[in-house]
Short mmCIF file of C-alpha atoms and ligand atoms in Angstrom, two decimals:
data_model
loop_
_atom_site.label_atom_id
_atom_site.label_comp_id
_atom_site.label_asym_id
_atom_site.label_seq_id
_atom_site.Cartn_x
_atom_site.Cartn_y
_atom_site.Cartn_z
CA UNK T 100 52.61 82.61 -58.17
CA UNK T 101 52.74 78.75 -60.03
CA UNK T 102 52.06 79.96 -63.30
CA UNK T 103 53.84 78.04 -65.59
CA UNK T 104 53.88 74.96 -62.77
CA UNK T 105 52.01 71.73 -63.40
CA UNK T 106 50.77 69.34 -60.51
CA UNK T 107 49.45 66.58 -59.57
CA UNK T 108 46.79 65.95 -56.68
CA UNK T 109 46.11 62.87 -55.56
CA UNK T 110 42.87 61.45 -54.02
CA UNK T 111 41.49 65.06 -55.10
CA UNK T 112 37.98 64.63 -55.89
CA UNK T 113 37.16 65.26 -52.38
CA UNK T 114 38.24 66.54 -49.22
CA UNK T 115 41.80 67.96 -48.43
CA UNK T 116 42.95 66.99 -51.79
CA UNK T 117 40.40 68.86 -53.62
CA UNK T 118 41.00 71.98 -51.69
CA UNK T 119 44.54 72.12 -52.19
CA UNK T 120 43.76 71.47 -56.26
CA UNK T 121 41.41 74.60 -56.25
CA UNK T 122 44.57 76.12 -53.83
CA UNK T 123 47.16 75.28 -56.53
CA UNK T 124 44.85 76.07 -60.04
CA UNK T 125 43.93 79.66 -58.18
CA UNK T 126 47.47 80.32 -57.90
CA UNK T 127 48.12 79.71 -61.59
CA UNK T 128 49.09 76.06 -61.93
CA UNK T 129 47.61 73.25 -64.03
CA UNK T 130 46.34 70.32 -62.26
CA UNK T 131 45.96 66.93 -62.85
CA UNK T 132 42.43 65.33 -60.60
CA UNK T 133 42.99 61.91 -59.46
CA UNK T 134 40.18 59.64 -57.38
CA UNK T 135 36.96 58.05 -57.06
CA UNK T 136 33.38 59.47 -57.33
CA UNK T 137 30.53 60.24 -59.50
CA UNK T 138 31.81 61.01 -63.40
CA UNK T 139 29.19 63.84 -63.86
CA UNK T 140 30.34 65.06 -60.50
CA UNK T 141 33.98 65.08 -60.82
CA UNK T 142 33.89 66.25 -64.52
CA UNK T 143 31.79 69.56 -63.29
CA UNK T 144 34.31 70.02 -60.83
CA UNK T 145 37.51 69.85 -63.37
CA UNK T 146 35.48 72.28 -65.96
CA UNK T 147 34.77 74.57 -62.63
CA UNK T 148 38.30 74.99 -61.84
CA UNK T 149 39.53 74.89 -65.13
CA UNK T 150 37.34 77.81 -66.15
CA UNK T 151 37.46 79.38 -62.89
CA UNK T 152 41.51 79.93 -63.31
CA UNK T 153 42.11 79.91 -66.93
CA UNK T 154 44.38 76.83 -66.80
CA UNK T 155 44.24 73.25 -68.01
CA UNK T 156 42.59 70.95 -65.86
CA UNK T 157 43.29 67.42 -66.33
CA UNK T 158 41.00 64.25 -64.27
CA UNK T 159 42.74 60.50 -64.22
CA UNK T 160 40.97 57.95 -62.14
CA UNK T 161 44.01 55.53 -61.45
CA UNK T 162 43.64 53.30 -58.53
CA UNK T 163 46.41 54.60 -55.59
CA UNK T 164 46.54 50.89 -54.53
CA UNK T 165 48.06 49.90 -58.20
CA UNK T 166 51.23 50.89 -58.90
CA UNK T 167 51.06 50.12 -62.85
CA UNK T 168 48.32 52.48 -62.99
CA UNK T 169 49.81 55.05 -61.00
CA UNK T 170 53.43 55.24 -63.00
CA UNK T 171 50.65 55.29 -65.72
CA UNK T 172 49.28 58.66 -64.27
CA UNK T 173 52.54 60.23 -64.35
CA UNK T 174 53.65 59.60 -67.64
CA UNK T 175 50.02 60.89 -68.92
CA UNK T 176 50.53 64.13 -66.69
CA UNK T 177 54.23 64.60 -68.15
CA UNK T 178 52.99 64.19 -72.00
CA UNK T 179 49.96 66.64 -71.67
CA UNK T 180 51.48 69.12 -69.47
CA UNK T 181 54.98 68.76 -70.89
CA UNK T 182 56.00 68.55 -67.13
CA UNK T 183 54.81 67.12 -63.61
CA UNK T 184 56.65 70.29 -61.21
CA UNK T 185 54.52 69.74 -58.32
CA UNK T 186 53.63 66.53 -56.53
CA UNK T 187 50.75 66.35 -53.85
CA UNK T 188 50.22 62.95 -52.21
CA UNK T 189 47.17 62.86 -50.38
CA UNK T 190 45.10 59.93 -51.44
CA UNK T 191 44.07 58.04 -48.16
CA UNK T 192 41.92 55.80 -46.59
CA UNK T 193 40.83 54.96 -42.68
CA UNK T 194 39.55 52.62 -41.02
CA UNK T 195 39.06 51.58 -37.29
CA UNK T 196 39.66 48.49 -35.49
CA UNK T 197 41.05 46.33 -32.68
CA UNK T 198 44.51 44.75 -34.27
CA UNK T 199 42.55 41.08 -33.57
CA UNK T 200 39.81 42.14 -35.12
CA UNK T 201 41.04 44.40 -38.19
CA UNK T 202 40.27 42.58 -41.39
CA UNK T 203 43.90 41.74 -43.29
CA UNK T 204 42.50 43.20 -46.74
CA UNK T 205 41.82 46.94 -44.68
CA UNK T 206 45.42 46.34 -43.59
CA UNK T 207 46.78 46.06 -46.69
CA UNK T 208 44.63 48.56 -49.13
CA UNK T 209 45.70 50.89 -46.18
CA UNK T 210 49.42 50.70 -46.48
CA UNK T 211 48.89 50.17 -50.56
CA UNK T 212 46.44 53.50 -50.59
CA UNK T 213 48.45 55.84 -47.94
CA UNK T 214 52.00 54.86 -47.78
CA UNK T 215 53.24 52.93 -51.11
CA UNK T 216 51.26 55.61 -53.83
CA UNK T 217 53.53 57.95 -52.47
CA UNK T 218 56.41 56.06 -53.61
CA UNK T 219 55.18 54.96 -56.44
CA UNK T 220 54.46 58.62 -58.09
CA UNK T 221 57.68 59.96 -56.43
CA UNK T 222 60.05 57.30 -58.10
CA UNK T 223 57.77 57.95 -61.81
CA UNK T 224 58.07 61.65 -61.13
CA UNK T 225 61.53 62.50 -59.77
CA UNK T 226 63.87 62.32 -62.80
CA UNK T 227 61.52 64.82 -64.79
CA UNK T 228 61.90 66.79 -61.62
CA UNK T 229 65.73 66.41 -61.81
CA UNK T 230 65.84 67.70 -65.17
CA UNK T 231 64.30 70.45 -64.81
CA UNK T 232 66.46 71.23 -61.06
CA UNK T 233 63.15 72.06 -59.60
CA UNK T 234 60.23 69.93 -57.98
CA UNK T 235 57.62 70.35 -54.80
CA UNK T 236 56.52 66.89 -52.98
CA UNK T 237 53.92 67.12 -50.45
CA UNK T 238 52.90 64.12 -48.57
CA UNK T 239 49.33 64.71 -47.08
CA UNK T 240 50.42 62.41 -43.32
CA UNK T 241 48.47 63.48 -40.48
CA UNK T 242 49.17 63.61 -36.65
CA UNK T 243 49.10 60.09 -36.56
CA UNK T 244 52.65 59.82 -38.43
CA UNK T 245 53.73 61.86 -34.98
CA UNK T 246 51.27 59.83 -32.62
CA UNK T 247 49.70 57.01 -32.13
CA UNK T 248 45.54 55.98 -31.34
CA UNK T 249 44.11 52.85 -30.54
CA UNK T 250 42.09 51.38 -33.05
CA UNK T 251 44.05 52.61 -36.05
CA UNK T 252 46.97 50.28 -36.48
CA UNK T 253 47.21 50.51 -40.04
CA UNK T 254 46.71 53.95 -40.50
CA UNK T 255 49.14 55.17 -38.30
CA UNK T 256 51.67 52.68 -39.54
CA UNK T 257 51.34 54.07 -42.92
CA UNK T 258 51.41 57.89 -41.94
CA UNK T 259 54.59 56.89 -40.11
CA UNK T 260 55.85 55.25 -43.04
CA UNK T 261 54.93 58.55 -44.62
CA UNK T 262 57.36 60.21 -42.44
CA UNK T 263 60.25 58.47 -42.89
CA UNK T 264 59.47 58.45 -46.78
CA UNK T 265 59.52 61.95 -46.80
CA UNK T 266 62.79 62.41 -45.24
CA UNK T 267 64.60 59.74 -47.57
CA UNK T 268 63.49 61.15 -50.45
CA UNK T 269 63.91 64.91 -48.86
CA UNK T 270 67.70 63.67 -48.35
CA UNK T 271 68.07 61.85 -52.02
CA UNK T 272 66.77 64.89 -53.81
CA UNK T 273 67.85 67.83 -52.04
CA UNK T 274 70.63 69.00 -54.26
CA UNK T 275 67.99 68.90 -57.24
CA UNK T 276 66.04 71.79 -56.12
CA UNK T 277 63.55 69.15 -55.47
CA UNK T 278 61.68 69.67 -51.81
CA UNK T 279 59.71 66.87 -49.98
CA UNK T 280 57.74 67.86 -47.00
CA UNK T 281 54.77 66.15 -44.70
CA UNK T 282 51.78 68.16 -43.76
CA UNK T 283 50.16 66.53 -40.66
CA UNK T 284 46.90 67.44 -40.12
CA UNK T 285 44.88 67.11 -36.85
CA UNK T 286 41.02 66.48 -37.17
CA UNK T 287 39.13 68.17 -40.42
CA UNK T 288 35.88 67.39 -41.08
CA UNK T 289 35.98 65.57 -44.68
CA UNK T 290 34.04 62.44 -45.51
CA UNK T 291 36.46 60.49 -44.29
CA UNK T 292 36.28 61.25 -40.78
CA UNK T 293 32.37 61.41 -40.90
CA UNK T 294 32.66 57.66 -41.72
CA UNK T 295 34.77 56.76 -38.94
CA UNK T 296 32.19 58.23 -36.14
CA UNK T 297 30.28 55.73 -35.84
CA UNK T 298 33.24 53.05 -36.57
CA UNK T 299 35.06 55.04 -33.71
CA UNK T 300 31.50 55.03 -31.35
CA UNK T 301 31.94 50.66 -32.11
CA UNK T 302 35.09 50.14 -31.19
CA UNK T 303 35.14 52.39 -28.53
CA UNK T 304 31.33 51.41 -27.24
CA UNK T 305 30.46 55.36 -26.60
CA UNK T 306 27.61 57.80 -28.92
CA UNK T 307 28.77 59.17 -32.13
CA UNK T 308 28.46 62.16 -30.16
CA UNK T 309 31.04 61.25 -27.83
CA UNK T 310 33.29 60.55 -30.23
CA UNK T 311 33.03 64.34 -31.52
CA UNK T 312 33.79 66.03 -28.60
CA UNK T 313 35.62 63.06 -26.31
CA UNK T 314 37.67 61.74 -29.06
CA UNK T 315 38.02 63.66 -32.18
CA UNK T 316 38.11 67.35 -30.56
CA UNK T 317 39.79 66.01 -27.16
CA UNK T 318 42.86 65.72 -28.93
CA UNK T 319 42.92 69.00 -30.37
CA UNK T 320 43.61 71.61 -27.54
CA UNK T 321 42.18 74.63 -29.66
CA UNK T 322 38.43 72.43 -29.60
CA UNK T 323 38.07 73.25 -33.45
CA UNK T 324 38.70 70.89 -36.12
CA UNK T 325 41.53 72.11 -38.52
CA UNK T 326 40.11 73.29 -41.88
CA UNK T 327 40.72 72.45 -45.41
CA UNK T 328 41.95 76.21 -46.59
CA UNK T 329 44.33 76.03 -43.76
CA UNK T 330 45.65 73.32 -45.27
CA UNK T 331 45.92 74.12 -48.85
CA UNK T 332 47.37 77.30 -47.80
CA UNK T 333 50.09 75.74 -46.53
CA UNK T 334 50.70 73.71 -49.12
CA UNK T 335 50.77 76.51 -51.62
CA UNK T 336 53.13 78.16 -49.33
CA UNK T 337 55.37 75.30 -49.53
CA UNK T 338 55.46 74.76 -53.45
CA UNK T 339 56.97 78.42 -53.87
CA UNK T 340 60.62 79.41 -54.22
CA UNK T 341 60.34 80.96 -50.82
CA UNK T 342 60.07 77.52 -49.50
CA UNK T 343 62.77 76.22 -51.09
CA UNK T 344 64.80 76.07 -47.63
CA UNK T 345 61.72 73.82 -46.16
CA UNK T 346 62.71 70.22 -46.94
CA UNK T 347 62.24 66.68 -45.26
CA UNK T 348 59.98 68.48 -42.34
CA UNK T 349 56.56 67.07 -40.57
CA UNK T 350 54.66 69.77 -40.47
CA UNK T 351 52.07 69.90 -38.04
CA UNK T 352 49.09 71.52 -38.70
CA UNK T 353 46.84 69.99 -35.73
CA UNK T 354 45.40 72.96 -33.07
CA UNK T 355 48.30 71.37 -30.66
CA UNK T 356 47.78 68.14 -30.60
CA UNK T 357 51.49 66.59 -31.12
CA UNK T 358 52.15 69.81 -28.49
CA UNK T 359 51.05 67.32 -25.98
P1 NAD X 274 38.33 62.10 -48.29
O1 NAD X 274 37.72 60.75 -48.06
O2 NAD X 274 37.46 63.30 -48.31
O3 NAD X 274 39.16 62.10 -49.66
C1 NAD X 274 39.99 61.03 -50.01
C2 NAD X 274 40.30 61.12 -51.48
O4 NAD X 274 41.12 60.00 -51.83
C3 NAD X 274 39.06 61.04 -52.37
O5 NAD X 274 39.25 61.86 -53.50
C4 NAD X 274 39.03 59.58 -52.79
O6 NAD X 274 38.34 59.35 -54.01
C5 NAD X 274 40.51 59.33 -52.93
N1 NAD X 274 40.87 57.92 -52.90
C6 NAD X 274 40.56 56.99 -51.96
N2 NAD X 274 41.06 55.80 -52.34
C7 NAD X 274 41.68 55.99 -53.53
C8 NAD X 274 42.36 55.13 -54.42
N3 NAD X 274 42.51 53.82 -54.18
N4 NAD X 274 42.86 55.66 -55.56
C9 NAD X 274 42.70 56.98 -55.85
N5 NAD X 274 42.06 57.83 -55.02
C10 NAD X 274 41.55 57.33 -53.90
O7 NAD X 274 39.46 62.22 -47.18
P2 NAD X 274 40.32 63.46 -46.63
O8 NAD X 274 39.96 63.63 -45.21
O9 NAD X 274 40.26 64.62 -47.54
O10 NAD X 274 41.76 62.79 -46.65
C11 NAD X 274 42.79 63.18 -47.54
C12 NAD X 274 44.13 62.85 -46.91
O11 NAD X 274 44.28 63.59 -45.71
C13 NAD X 274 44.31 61.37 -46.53
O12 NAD X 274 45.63 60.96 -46.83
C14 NAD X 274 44.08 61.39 -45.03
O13 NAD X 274 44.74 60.33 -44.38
C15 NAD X 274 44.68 62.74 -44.68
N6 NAD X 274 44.24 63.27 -43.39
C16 NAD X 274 42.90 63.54 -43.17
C17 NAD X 274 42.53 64.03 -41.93
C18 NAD X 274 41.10 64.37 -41.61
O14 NAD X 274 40.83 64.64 -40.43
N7 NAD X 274 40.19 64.41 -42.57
C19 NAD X 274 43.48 64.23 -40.93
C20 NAD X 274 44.81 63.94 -41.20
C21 NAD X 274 45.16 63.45 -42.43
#
């Protein structure tokens, strides 16, 4: 279905990210693996998928908070590919705590990690996409660039940000065959929303229990949290011709959350 397609995934050595890189490699496209972890780890991951789909498989570790290194990325991916076609911005971070209390360095790794990447890969990215009169941009928000929580000021600033990033560049690019979409996720149970149980049972003063099923699940009306193949199913979905049609949207993908 992408054969011939190369992409980039950010923040894909885990979580979300990594299941929409298996998503994209299973349905024929090369992928470039970007984020942090264990080397032995993430380098039996890229010779997993790359053998698993007979495609190349690519891993660069660039920091989403520097934008040298991530124009850096993009101009690697463009050289060995010969092309970046699909763009997948999902690197993110969290973290929870009262506005008076939330330390300034959180703030700003948050907007540099979840909000400006996505700018930065989309402005090294967009005039190969332009050349070619065909590109896919996927911005990994969540709910919160629809809705607000307490406790998460910077997060939801930047998935808000998100939003409106999307639909500028869905707007600038649209007559390039270039599409730029939002998925926003509800609750899936990655890493990063294990870490923020007990972060959510501080703030809040409640069990990490609590937080599970008065918190996390209580926003999602379905009682399930949202999965990662859901997710990269979607996004597969939206990097075909058939979406072509689907630009500069929010999707929600959140059991009914934002239905509220
Ligand atoms: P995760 O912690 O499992 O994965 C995050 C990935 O980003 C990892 O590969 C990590 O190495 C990478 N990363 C973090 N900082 C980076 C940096 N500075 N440079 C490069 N890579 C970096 O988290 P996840 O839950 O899979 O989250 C992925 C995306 O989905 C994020 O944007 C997150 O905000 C969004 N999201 C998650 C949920 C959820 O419930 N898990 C809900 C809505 C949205």
């Amino acid at each position: 279905m992408l054969s011939g397609k190369s992409a980039i995934v950010t923040g894909s050595t885990s979580g979300i990210g990594l299941g929409i890189a298996r998503g994209l490699a299973a349905s024929g496209a090369n992928v470039m693996l970007n984020g942090f972890g264990d080397p032995n780890e993430i380098e039996a991951i890229r010779q997993e998928i790359a053998d698993g789909h007979n495609i190349k498989v690519l891993y660069n570790g660039s920091n989403m908070a520097d934008g040298n290194q991530i124009a850096a990325m993009v101009t690697e991916a463009e050289a060995e590919f010969g092309a970046v076609d699909i763009l997948i911005n999902n690197a993110g971070i969290q973290y929870v705590a009262p506005i008076e209390e939330f330390p300034v360095e959180k703030w700003d790794a948050i907007l540099a990690i979840n909000l400006s990447s996505a700018f930065h890969t989309m402005r090294a990215a967009a005039s190969g996409m332009k050349s070619r009169n065909w590109g896919r941009i996927v911005n990994v928000a969540s709910a919160h660039a629809l809705v607000a929580s307490p406790f998460k000021s910077a997060y939801v600033a930047a998935k808000h940000g998100i939003a409106g990033l999307t639909k500028t560049a869905a707007l600038e690019f649209a007559e390039h065959g270039i599409t730029v979409n939002a998925v926003c996720p509800g609750y899936v149970m990655t890493p990063l929303v294990e870490k923020q149980i007990p972060e959510q049972a501080k703030a809040r003063g409640i069990t990490e229990q609590q937080v599970i099923s008065d918190v996390l699940l209580a926003a999602q009306p379905t009682k399930h949290f949202v999965t990662v193949e859901e997710l990269s199913a979607l996004v597969n979905f939206l990097c075909t011709d058939n979406a072509r049609s689907i630009t500069g949207t929010t999707l929600p993908v959140d059991g009914g959350w934002t239905a509220h």
